[in-house]
Amino acid sequence: MRGPGRPRSDQARDAILDAAFQLLEENGLERFTIEGVAARSGTAKTTIYRWWPGKGALAMEALLAHAELTVPIPHTASAVADLRTVLDGIARSFAGATGRVVASIVLAGQNDPATLKVYHEKVVEPRRQRLRDIIERGKRNGEFRADLHVETLVEAMYGALYTRLLIRFSPLDEPGWMDRHINQLLEGALPRPLCSQGA
Amino acid sequence: MRGPGRPRSDQARDAILDAAFQLLEENGLERFTIEGVAARSGTAKTTIYRWWPGKGALAMEALLAHAELTVPIPHTASAVADLRTVLDGIARSFAGATGRVVASIVLAGQNDPATLKVYHEKVVEPRRQRLRDIIERGKRNGEFRADLHVETLVEAMYGALYTRLLIRFSPLDEPGWMDRHINQLLEGALPRPLCSQGA
DNA sequence: CCATTTCGCTATGGTCCGTTTCGTAAGTGT
DNA sequence: ACACTTACGAAACGGACCATAGCGAAATGG
């Protein structure tokens, strides 16, 4: 089914994507350069330009090909515990090399809507959907309020992760952080009147 | 008290900062160039390099000089209402030109820790402190739980704003969004047993 | 063997960086 | 008035990188 001609070199392709990922985690996307990728991968610049339209697309594919973006989908009896598992997994991956690359991609997207769109479809949406599923299950369980607005909760949980990644209020691997965050999101801020004694 | 020599031209300074802010909101920081600023401001590149070490610092100062980052500090009887006011103000400013510039700054900060540090000190921390104050007041009022972890709530609220700004899950000016978000953060996700009837 | 396609190499013109040089403008002290 | 000091504007520089093009060599299918 493949037509005539020299086939594309998978070796070159892999070398390019590997080099791209390495350079992204070393320097971030600001100093990420096609020529740098060519040099480190041992390939020619022209080969890169033949297959990728620009640095945004290349960085994106390097991320998708290389990152451990596939957190396992837990499904235990407790929706809260599953939530914790998923969010912990994301936090761990954000705290490492993948996090820096993700940050580069997201921020590159500010001036490259196409790249940001792909990131949405390939990374953000699937993950959000996973959270949604878990929360819906929790609502059916009775673990969560029946009138809970799922999107809002998803946004709050995801938002904290991305904010720590990008703005760096505080480190992503601060011990106990995620537990505290989840607990408070679930419990809310308003005082809970005790049933045994009115307030 | 001013030594000898030609004094610095405030006119040139203002022209540079204005031009920088304009170009930031037009193109974002990716295509933000010192030479572009020089051209639009009608000054020379050397003048810019005399006073600013690089594009990060210039962009930062342009933001600080130009943006309406000073949201008024409300202080009514209700801490919840004040919270709403402050967050609404930030959301509005993020939804406009300032938001795009802020996004650029954060982007620049990923590879320019010094700039990100200044952003923290000059913008992030003061705003966070304002939120903290309001929440503490709410705790004293009894509007909030006494054992509320203030930092976590601040992070959740701020986080949603930055995430909408940078990741663009959904628009910052979506009607009713902020109210829903605040309400749910305050009320939590767990079911609230009615006092009159046990569960 | 030949057509086709990719690969690596070597330019090319262009933009922007960050710096330097140089002549000129605008203040200070004596 | 005069020297001194500092900032401004214009021009040019080497360097990095972009995006593209031309070329010969390599690798496949027919």
Coordinates of C-alpha atoms (C1' of nucleotides) in Angstrom, one line a residue:
Chain A
M1 CA 0.0 0.0 0.0
R2 CA 3.0 2.3 0.3
G3 CA 3.9 3.9 -3.0
P4 CA 7.4 4.1 -4.5
G5 CA 10.2 6.1 -3.0
R6 CA 12.4 6.0 0.0
P7 CA 10.3 5.5 3.1
R8 CA 10.4 7.9 5.9
S9 CA 13.0 7.1 8.4
D10 CA 11.5 6.2 11.7
Q11 CA 14.9 6.5 13.2
A12 CA 15.2 10.1 12.2
R13 CA 11.6 10.7 13.4
D14 CA 12.3 9.3 16.8
A15 CA 15.6 11.0 17.1
I16 CA 13.9 14.3 16.4
L17 CA 11.1 13.9 18.8
D18 CA 13.5 12.7 21.5
A19 CA 15.8 15.6 21.0
A20 CA 12.8 18.0 21.0
F21 CA 11.6 16.7 24.3
Q22 CA 15.0 16.9 25.8
L23 CA 15.5 20.4 24.7
L24 CA 12.1 21.5 25.9
E25 CA 12.7 20.2 29.4
E26 CA 16.2 21.8 29.4
N27 CA 15.4 25.2 28.1
G28 CA 11.7 25.7 27.8
L29 CA 10.1 26.7 24.6
E30 CA 11.5 30.2 24.7
R31 CA 14.9 29.0 23.7
F32 CA 13.6 26.0 21.8
T33 CA 14.9 26.1 18.3
I34 CA 14.5 24.0 15.2
E35 CA 18.2 24.2 14.5
G36 CA 19.0 23.1 18.0
V37 CA 16.7 20.0 17.5
A38 CA 18.4 19.3 14.2
A39 CA 21.9 19.5 15.8
R40 CA 21.1 17.3 18.8
S41 CA 19.1 14.7 16.8
G42 CA 21.8 14.4 14.2
T43 CA 19.4 15.2 11.4
A44 CA 19.0 18.0 9.0
K45 CA 16.9 21.1 9.5
T46 CA 15.2 20.4 6.2
T47 CA 14.0 17.1 7.3
I48 CA 12.3 18.7 10.3
Y49 CA 10.6 21.3 8.2
R50 CA 9.4 18.6 5.8
W51 CA 7.3 17.0 8.5
W52 CA 6.4 19.8 10.9
P53 CA 5.2 23.2 10.1
G54 CA 6.9 25.0 13.0
K55 CA 8.2 24.8 16.5
G56 CA 4.7 24.7 18.0
A57 CA 3.6 21.6 16.2
L58 CA 6.9 19.9 16.8
A59 CA 6.9 20.6 20.5
M60 CA 3.3 19.4 20.7
E61 CA 4.0 16.1 19.0
A62 CA 7.1 15.7 21.1
L63 CA 5.0 16.1 24.2
L64 CA 2.3 13.7 23.1
A65 CA 4.7 11.1 21.9
H66 CA 6.9 11.2 25.0
A67 CA 5.0 12.2 28.1
E68 CA 3.4 9.9 30.5
L69 CA 0.1 11.6 30.1
T70 CA -1.9 8.5 30.5
V71 CA -2.6 8.3 34.2
P72 CA -4.4 5.0 35.0
I73 CA -8.1 5.2 35.5
P74 CA -9.0 4.0 39.0
H75 CA -12.4 2.7 39.7
T76 CA -12.8 1.7 43.4
A77 CA -15.9 1.9 45.5
S78 CA -15.0 5.4 46.7
A79 CA -15.2 8.3 44.2
V80 CA -13.3 10.5 46.6
A81 CA -10.4 8.1 46.7
D82 CA -10.4 7.8 42.9
L83 CA -10.3 11.6 42.6
R84 CA -7.4 11.7 44.9
T85 CA -5.5 9.1 42.9
V86 CA -6.0 10.8 39.6
L87 CA -5.1 14.3 40.8
D88 CA -2.1 12.9 42.6
G89 CA -0.9 11.3 39.4
I90 CA -1.3 14.6 37.5
A91 CA 0.5 16.5 40.2
R92 CA 3.4 14.1 40.1
S93 CA 3.8 14.3 36.4
F94 CA 3.5 18.1 36.5
A95 CA 6.2 18.3 39.2
G96 CA 8.7 16.6 36.9
A97 CA 10.1 17.1 33.4
T98 CA 6.7 16.7 31.8
G99 CA 5.5 19.6 33.8
R100 CA 8.0 22.0 32.3
V101 CA 7.2 20.8 28.8
V102 CA 3.5 21.2 29.4
A103 CA 4.1 24.7 30.7
S104 CA 6.0 25.5 27.5
I105 CA 3.3 24.1 25.3
V106 CA 0.4 25.9 27.1
L107 CA 2.2 29.2 27.0
A108 CA 3.3 28.8 23.5
G109 CA -0.4 28.4 22.7
Q110 CA -1.1 31.9 23.7
N111 CA 0.1 33.0 20.3
D112 CA -0.6 29.8 18.5
P113 CA -4.3 28.9 18.8
A114 CA -3.9 25.8 16.7
T115 CA -1.5 24.3 19.0
L116 CA -3.6 25.2 22.0
K117 CA -6.6 23.6 20.4
V118 CA -4.7 20.3 19.8
Y119 CA -3.6 20.4 23.4
H120 CA -7.2 20.8 24.5
E121 CA -8.5 17.9 22.4
K122 CA -5.6 15.5 23.1
V123 CA -4.8 16.3 26.7
V124 CA -7.1 18.5 28.5
E125 CA -10.5 17.2 27.5
P126 CA -9.8 13.5 28.1
R127 CA -8.5 14.3 31.5
R128 CA -11.4 16.5 32.4
Q129 CA -13.7 13.8 31.2
R130 CA -12.2 11.3 33.5
L131 CA -12.7 13.6 36.4
R132 CA -16.3 14.3 35.3
D133 CA -17.0 10.6 35.2
I134 CA -15.6 10.0 38.7
I135 CA -17.6 12.9 40.1
E136 CA -20.8 11.8 38.5
R137 CA -20.3 8.4 40.0
G138 CA -19.9 10.1 43.4
K139 CA -23.1 12.0 42.9
R140 CA -24.9 8.7 42.2
N141 CA -23.2 7.1 45.2
G142 CA -24.4 9.9 47.5
E143 CA -20.8 10.8 48.2
F144 CA -21.4 14.2 46.7
R145 CA -24.3 16.6 46.8
A146 CA -27.0 15.8 44.2
D147 CA -27.0 19.4 43.0
L148 CA -23.3 19.6 42.7
H149 CA -22.1 21.5 39.5
V150 CA -19.6 19.1 38.1
E151 CA -17.9 21.5 35.7
T152 CA -17.2 23.9 38.5
L153 CA -15.6 21.3 40.7
V154 CA -13.5 20.0 37.8
E155 CA -12.3 23.5 37.1
A156 CA -11.4 24.2 40.6
M157 CA -9.3 21.0 41.0
Y158 CA -7.7 21.3 37.6
G159 CA -7.2 25.0 38.1
A160 CA -5.1 24.6 41.2
L161 CA -2.8 22.2 39.4
Y162 CA -2.2 24.4 36.4
T163 CA -1.8 27.5 38.5
R164 CA 0.9 25.8 40.6
L165 CA 2.5 24.7 37.4
L166 CA 2.5 28.0 35.7
I167 CA 2.4 30.8 38.3
R168 CA 4.4 28.9 40.9
F169 CA 2.6 30.2 44.0
S170 CA 4.0 27.2 45.7
P171 CA 5.6 23.9 44.6
L172 CA 3.6 21.1 43.1
D173 CA 5.2 18.6 45.3
E174 CA 4.5 20.3 48.6
P175 CA 3.7 17.5 51.0
G176 CA 0.1 17.1 52.0
W177 CA -1.0 19.9 49.7
M178 CA -3.3 17.9 47.5
D179 CA -5.1 16.2 50.3
R180 CA -5.8 19.5 52.0
H181 CA -6.9 21.0 48.8
I182 CA -9.3 18.2 47.9
N183 CA -10.7 18.1 51.4
Q184 CA -11.5 21.7 51.5
L185 CA -13.0 21.8 48.0
L186 CA -15.3 19.0 49.1
E187 CA -16.1 20.4 52.5
G188 CA -16.6 24.0 51.6
A189 CA -15.9 27.1 53.5
L190 CA -19.2 27.8 55.2
P191 CA -19.7 26.7 58.8
R192 CA -21.6 23.4 59.2
P193 CA -24.1 23.6 61.9
L194 CA -24.0 20.6 64.2
C195 CA -27.3 18.7 64.2
S196 CA -27.3 18.1 67.9
Q197 CA -27.1 21.8 68.7
G198 CA -28.6 24.6 66.6
A199 CA -26.6 27.7 65.7
Chain B
M1 CA 20.4 66.9 44.1
R2 CA 20.6 65.7 40.5
G3 CA 24.2 65.4 39.3
P4 CA 25.4 66.9 36.1
G5 CA 24.5 65.6 32.6
R6 CA 21.4 65.6 30.5
P7 CA 18.5 64.3 32.5
R8 CA 16.6 61.3 31.4
S9 CA 13.8 62.1 29.0
D10 CA 10.5 61.3 30.6
Q11 CA 8.9 61.7 27.3
A12 CA 11.0 59.0 25.8
R13 CA 10.4 56.8 28.8
D14 CA 6.6 57.2 28.6
A15 CA 6.6 56.7 24.8
I16 CA 8.6 53.4 25.2
L17 CA 6.3 52.0 27.9
D18 CA 3.2 53.0 26.0
A19 CA 4.4 51.4 22.8
A20 CA 5.5 48.3 24.7
F21 CA 2.1 47.9 26.3
Q22 CA 0.3 48.4 22.9
L23 CA 2.5 45.9 21.2
L24 CA 2.1 43.4 24.0
E25 CA -1.7 43.5 23.7
E26 CA -1.5 43.4 19.9
N27 CA 0.9 40.6 19.4
G28 CA 1.6 38.9 22.7
L29 CA 5.1 38.4 23.9
E30 CA 6.1 35.9 21.3
R31 CA 6.3 38.5 18.6
F32 CA 7.2 41.3 21.0
T33 CA 10.4 42.8 19.9
I34 CA 12.7 45.6 21.2
E35 CA 13.2 46.9 17.7
G36 CA 9.4 47.0 17.3
V37 CA 9.1 49.1 20.5
A38 CA 11.8 51.4 19.3
A39 CA 10.1 51.9 16.0
R40 CA 6.7 52.6 17.4
S41 CA 7.9 54.8 20.2
G42 CA 10.0 56.9 17.9
T43 CA 13.1 56.3 20.1
A44 CA 16.3 54.5 19.5
K45 CA 17.0 50.9 20.4
T46 CA 20.1 52.0 22.3
T47 CA 17.9 54.1 24.6
I48 CA 15.8 51.1 25.5
Y49 CA 18.8 48.9 26.2
R50 CA 20.2 51.7 28.4
W51 CA 17.4 51.4 30.8
W52 CA 16.1 47.9 30.5
P53 CA 18.1 44.7 30.4
G54 CA 15.7 42.8 28.1
K55 CA 12.3 42.2 26.8
G56 CA 11.1 40.5 30.0
A57 CA 11.9 43.5 32.2
L58 CA 10.5 46.0 29.7
A59 CA 7.3 44.1 29.4
M60 CA 7.0 43.8 33.1
E61 CA 7.4 47.5 33.7
A62 CA 5.0 48.3 30.9
L63 CA 2.4 46.2 32.6
L64 CA 3.0 47.7 36.0
A65 CA 3.0 51.2 34.7
H66 CA -0.1 50.8 32.5
A67 CA -2.4 48.3 33.8
E68 CA -5.4 48.9 36.1
L69 CA -4.0 46.4 38.6
T70 CA -5.3 48.3 41.5
V71 CA -8.7 46.9 42.2
P72 CA -10.5 48.9 44.9
I73 CA -10.5 47.3 48.3
P74 CA -14.1 46.8 49.4
H75 CA -14.9 46.6 53.1
T76 CA -18.6 46.0 53.7
A77 CA -20.2 44.1 56.4
S78 CA -20.2 40.9 54.3
A79 CA -16.9 39.2 53.6
V80 CA -18.6 37.0 51.0
A81 CA -19.8 40.1 49.1
D82 CA -16.3 41.7 49.3
L83 CA -14.8 38.5 48.0
R84 CA -17.2 38.6 45.1
T85 CA -16.3 42.2 44.3
V86 CA -12.6 41.6 44.3
L87 CA -12.8 38.5 42.1
D88 CA -15.2 40.1 39.7
G89 CA -12.8 43.0 39.3
I90 CA -9.9 40.7 38.5
A91 CA -12.0 38.7 36.1
R92 CA -13.0 41.8 34.3
S93 CA -9.4 43.0 34.0
F94 CA -8.2 39.6 32.9
A95 CA -10.9 39.5 30.2
G96 CA -9.6 42.6 28.5
A97 CA -6.3 43.9 27.2
T98 CA -4.6 43.6 30.6
G99 CA -5.3 39.9 30.6
R100 CA -3.4 39.3 27.4
V101 CA -0.5 41.2 28.7
V102 CA -0.5 39.3 32.0
A103 CA -0.5 36.1 30.1
S104 CA 2.5 37.3 28.2
I105 CA 4.3 38.2 31.4
V106 CA 3.7 34.8 32.9
L107 CA 4.9 33.2 29.6
A108 CA 8.1 35.3 29.8
G109 CA 8.5 34.3 33.4
Q110 CA 8.9 30.6 32.5
N111 CA 12.3 31.2 31.3
D112 CA 13.0 34.4 33.2
P113 CA 12.8 33.7 36.9
A114 CA 13.7 37.3 37.8
T115 CA 10.7 38.6 35.9
L116 CA 8.4 36.1 37.4
K117 CA 9.7 37.0 40.9
V118 CA 8.9 40.6 40.3
Y119 CA 5.5 39.7 39.1
H120 CA 5.0 37.8 42.3
E121 CA 6.0 40.6 44.5
K122 CA 4.3 43.4 42.7
V123 CA 1.1 41.8 41.6
V124 CA 0.4 38.4 42.9
E125 CA 1.3 38.8 46.5
P126 CA -0.6 42.0 47.1
R127 CA -3.7 40.6 45.6
R128 CA -3.5 37.4 47.5
Q129 CA -3.0 39.3 50.7
R130 CA -6.2 41.3 50.0
L131 CA -8.1 38.0 49.6
R132 CA -6.5 36.7 52.7
D133 CA -7.6 39.7 54.7
I134 CA -11.1 39.4 53.6
I135 CA -11.3 35.7 54.3
E136 CA -9.8 36.2 57.8
R137 CA -12.4 38.8 58.5
G138 CA -15.1 36.3 57.4
K139 CA -13.7 33.7 59.8
R140 CA -13.9 36.2 62.6
N141 CA -17.4 37.2 61.5
G142 CA -18.5 33.6 61.6
E143 CA -19.3 33.7 57.9
F144 CA -16.7 31.1 57.3
R145 CA -15.7 28.0 59.2
A146 CA -13.3 28.7 62.0
D147 CA -10.9 25.9 60.9
L148 CA -10.9 27.1 57.2
H149 CA -7.5 26.9 55.6
V150 CA -7.1 30.4 54.1
E151 CA -4.3 29.7 51.7
T152 CA -6.2 26.8 50.1
L153 CA -9.2 28.9 49.5
V154 CA -7.2 31.8 48.1
E155 CA -5.4 29.4 45.8
A156 CA -8.7 27.8 44.6
M157 CA -10.2 31.1 43.7
Y158 CA -7.2 32.6 42.1
G159 CA -6.4 29.4 40.4
A160 CA -9.6 29.4 38.5
L161 CA -9.0 32.9 37.2
Y162 CA -5.5 32.2 36.0
T163 CA -6.6 28.9 34.5
R164 CA -9.3 30.5 32.5
L165 CA -6.9 33.2 31.4
L166 CA -4.1 30.8 30.3
I167 CA -5.7 27.5 29.4
R168 CA -9.0 28.9 28.2
F169 CA -11.2 26.1 29.3
S170 CA -14.0 28.6 29.0
P171 CA -14.2 32.4 28.6
L172 CA -13.5 34.7 31.6
D173 CA -16.6 36.7 30.9
E174 CA -19.0 33.8 30.9
P175 CA -22.1 35.2 32.6
G176 CA -22.8 33.9 36.0
W177 CA -19.6 31.9 36.1
M178 CA -18.0 33.7 39.0
D179 CA -21.0 33.5 41.2
R180 CA -21.4 29.8 40.6
H181 CA -17.8 29.2 41.3
I182 CA -17.7 31.2 44.5
N183 CA -20.8 29.6 45.8
Q184 CA -19.6 26.2 45.2
L185 CA -16.2 26.8 46.7
L186 CA -17.9 28.1 49.8
E187 CA -20.5 25.4 50.1
G188 CA -18.4 22.4 49.2
A189 CA -19.3 19.2 47.5
L190 CA -20.3 17.0 50.3
P191 CA -24.0 16.5 51.0
R192 CA -25.2 18.6 53.9
P193 CA -27.4 16.6 56.2
L194 CA -30.5 18.4 57.2
C195 CA -30.7 18.9 60.9
S196 CA -34.4 18.1 61.1
Q197 CA -34.0 14.7 59.5
G198 CA -31.0 12.5 59.8
A199 CA -29.4 10.7 56.9
Chain C
dC1 C1' 17.2 -0.1 -14.3
dC2 C1' 14.2 3.7 -13.5
dA3 C1' 10.9 6.6 -11.2
dT4 C1' 9.9 8.3 -6.9
dT5 C1' 10.6 9.9 -2.5
dT6 C1' 13.4 11.0 1.5
dC7 C1' 17.7 12.3 3.5
dG8 C1' 21.7 15.2 4.6
dC9 C1' 24.4 19.1 3.2
dT10 C1' 25.0 23.7 1.9
dA11 C1' 23.5 27.9 0.8
dT12 C1' 20.1 32.0 0.9
dG13 C1' 17.5 36.4 2.4
dG14 C1' 15.4 37.9 6.2
dT15 C1' 14.4 39.4 11.2
dC16 C1' 15.8 40.3 15.6
dC17 C1' 19.2 40.3 19.3
dG18 C1' 22.6 42.7 22.1
dT19 C1' 26.5 45.7 21.6
dT20 C1' 29.5 49.3 19.9
dT21 C1' 30.7 53.7 17.8
dC22 C1' 29.8 58.3 17.0
dG23 C1' 27.9 62.8 16.6
dT24 C1' 24.6 65.7 19.0
dA25 C1' 21.4 67.6 22.7
dA26 C1' 20.7 69.1 27.4
dG27 C1' 21.7 69.7 31.6
dT28 C1' 25.6 70.9 35.8
dG29 C1' 29.5 73.5 38.2
dT30 C1' 33.0 77.5 37.9
Chain D
dA1 C1' 31.4 81.7 28.4
dC2 C1' 33.5 77.2 29.2
dA3 C1' 34.5 72.5 30.4
dC4 C1' 32.3 68.4 32.1
dT5 C1' 28.9 64.9 32.3
dT6 C1' 25.2 62.3 30.9
dA7 C1' 21.4 61.0 27.7
dC8 C1' 19.7 60.7 23.0
dG9 C1' 19.4 59.2 18.1
dA10 C1' 21.5 57.0 14.0
dA11 C1' 24.1 53.6 12.0
dA12 C1' 26.5 49.5 11.8
dC13 C1' 28.2 45.0 13.5
dG14 C1' 28.5 39.7 14.4
dG15 C1' 25.6 36.3 15.7
dA16 C1' 21.5 33.3 16.2
dC17 C1' 17.6 31.6 14.1
dC18 C1' 13.9 31.4 10.7
dA19 C1' 11.9 29.4 6.6
dT20 C1' 13.0 28.1 2.0
dA21 C1' 15.6 26.2 -2.0
dG22 C1' 18.9 23.4 -4.8
dC23 C1' 21.8 19.6 -5.0
dG24 C1' 23.6 14.8 -4.9
dA25 C1' 23.2 10.5 -2.5
dA26 C1' 20.4 6.8 -0.5
dA27 C1' 16.5 3.7 -0.3
dT28 C1' 12.4 1.8 -1.9
dG29 C1' 8.7 -0.2 -5.7
dG30 C1' 7.7 -1.6 -10.4

